[in-house]
Each structure stands twice: as C-alpha cells, then as structure tokens.
Amino acid sequence: MAPDPPLDPSPDAPELYPWPEQGVQAAMLHREGVRELDPRADLEQVDEALRDEGAAPLADRTLVVAVGSNQSPAVIAAKYRRFGLVSPVTTPFLSCTVQELAVGHSAHVSARGYIAAAPHHAPGAVTELVATWFDAAQLEIVDRSEPNYERIELTQAGHPLELPTGQRPARFAVYASRWGVIADGPPLPAPAGRPDRRPLPFQAGQQDLFGLLDALTGAEAFSGEAAEICARLAWDPAGVGTLLRERALVVPDGLPRTLPPR
C-alpha cells in the first residue's frame, strides 16, 4: 500500500508566513467577515462606509501602514479574537505607496519560529503597502500583539504616502523592529560615503529566506525544509538573534523614533 501523502500545512502555518491571503486593494473588516470596497474609494467614501457600520470615523482613528502579515484582514481579525476585542472590529484597509521606505526582515525570530517583516529607510524606494485605520481599542490590541516592534510615526515630508485616489495623509505610523533588520552580508570595505551593507530585501517565502541565511551564516539552524526550520527556531528564538549579531548581520532600520516608548 502506498504511503499516505503528507498533509497540507495549515493556511497560517509559520513556514508560510506572510501567508498568501495577505494584502488587499480596498476592504472593510467587520464582524461578519471582510467586505470589498471600491479600489477607487476616497477617504470620504471610507468614512461613509464606517458611518454605515456605526464605527468610529477616520478622524478618531490612527493610520498605520502595514508591511507584513498585518496587511491581511484575516490576520487582524485573528488578533482581535485572540485578545478578546469587545468593541466594533470594523477596520478599513486600502492599498498605498510609500516613498523612501522598503521592507526587510526583523533580526529576531517570532514565537512560532518564522522571521517576520520589518520596514526600513530606503532612499529612492517606492513600495506598495497597505494602509489601515484603527480606533483606540483596536490599536491597543495591535500594539499588544507586536511586542518586538515599536509603533513609530512617519511624515509626508520624510516618507511620502499616497493612496490610489492621490490623497496624501500628512502622517502615519509603522511598526518598526526593536531588534534592527537583517543585513545582506557581513561588513566589507566600502568607498567613502557609501554604506558597507544594506538591509536584506524581503523574501516572500520563509524557505527562500532560510536559504539565504544558510549561505550567509553556514549555520545548521537554517538547513532543511522551512517547516522543520521554523519548529527548530521556535525552541530557541533568542539564539538566532545572537547568531546574527555575532556574524555582524544586523543593521539599524534608519527610521526616526519620535513617539515615546510604549
């Protein structure tokens, strides 16, 4: 008898981070699920949709640009459930572009064994991301769900944000890693005025990321299949951070810290 085929991993298995359903063009999370919005919707139309839901208006919400799995309404809904949110869950999501900002990987391992996304300053970059607006209760929960990140404020002057309608909010927040970001290699001599290394670009799959880290470090921790590696890293998440620092593979994200510590 032929052996049973391997079971497909759970849709939110750590090795599948940032999970295929992440990212939206325009959507509203509400108690019954996710409702698509017109991708051309402007902020006035989003406010109207919030009013129809009986939810807090944009003026009473904090704009947060998501760079990793928080782009997914399903991920945010799971966080609300996990922390027992009792106020309305209604949350808008709109695609956006941000200049001078790119996405790399935080120099830490999550509790489940994957290595998550983190933003960093990137001169000349234009990155497609997702804008979300949280009311006070929702924001508190997302803050609590991100112990390895610091919510910081960026402005239109330093990191121009544009919505599909051309609207440009004056300021927004991102969750920046407290651990720095993974570098694309160890220090090397560089011409005067040029950085000796840069943040490693974001890898859409953990298997690809682990392959690069295996090549950069030669550590057995990153050898094998992604699911196996995530399980291994989850047993000793601090060990990877130590390894990356020992190999000088951590660089600052270059983002301003303007909000007081949480």
XYZ file of N, CA and C in Angstrom, residues 104-108 118 179-185 197-201 244 248-253:
75
model
N 12.275 44.755 4.847
C 13.267 43.709 5.040
C 12.758 42.725 6.076
N 13.691 42.181 6.848
C 13.325 41.201 7.874
C 13.852 41.642 9.234
N 13.001 41.557 10.239
C 13.420 41.849 11.604
C 14.483 40.851 12.052
N 15.455 41.344 12.805
C 16.552 40.489 13.269
C 16.167 39.754 14.549
N 15.003 39.119 14.507
C 14.571 38.282 15.624
C 13.681 37.179 15.067
N 9.949 43.699 8.460
C 10.172 44.941 9.196
C 10.506 46.034 8.189
N 14.706 45.211 17.135
C 15.934 44.416 17.043
C 16.815 44.798 15.863
N 16.429 45.802 15.086
C 17.139 46.079 13.848
C 16.668 45.139 12.758
N 17.294 45.251 11.587
C 16.918 44.405 10.454
C 18.129 43.596 9.998
N 17.848 42.474 9.349
C 18.913 41.589 8.884
C 19.623 42.234 7.704
N 20.959 42.188 7.724
C 21.775 42.769 6.662
C 21.972 41.784 5.523
N 22.370 42.326 4.364
C 22.569 41.479 3.188
C 23.946 40.831 3.144
N 24.741 41.045 4.177
C 26.047 40.411 4.240
C 26.864 40.989 5.374
N 26.996 47.844 3.782
C 25.985 46.818 3.557
C 24.611 47.432 3.732
N 23.621 46.696 3.274
C 22.249 47.193 3.281
C 21.334 46.142 3.892
N 20.112 46.535 4.246
C 19.157 45.528 4.717
C 18.882 44.484 3.637
N 18.781 43.249 4.066
C 18.414 42.169 3.157
C 16.994 42.408 2.661
N 16.755 42.404 1.347
C 15.387 42.617 0.854
C 14.433 41.538 1.356
N 22.979 36.160 14.591
C 23.036 37.239 13.611
C 23.936 38.368 14.084
N 27.663 39.803 12.662
C 27.529 41.196 12.204
C 26.542 41.307 11.048
N 25.407 40.629 11.185
C 24.388 40.616 10.137
C 23.138 41.390 10.547
N 23.317 42.380 11.414
C 22.199 43.224 11.846
C 22.575 44.681 11.599
N 21.661 45.429 10.987
C 21.875 46.854 10.750
C 20.666 47.635 11.263
N 20.847 48.923 11.594
C 19.704 49.741 12.011
C 18.727 49.935 10.855
N 17.463 50.188 11.192
C 16.475 50.403 10.131
C 16.473 51.827 9.600
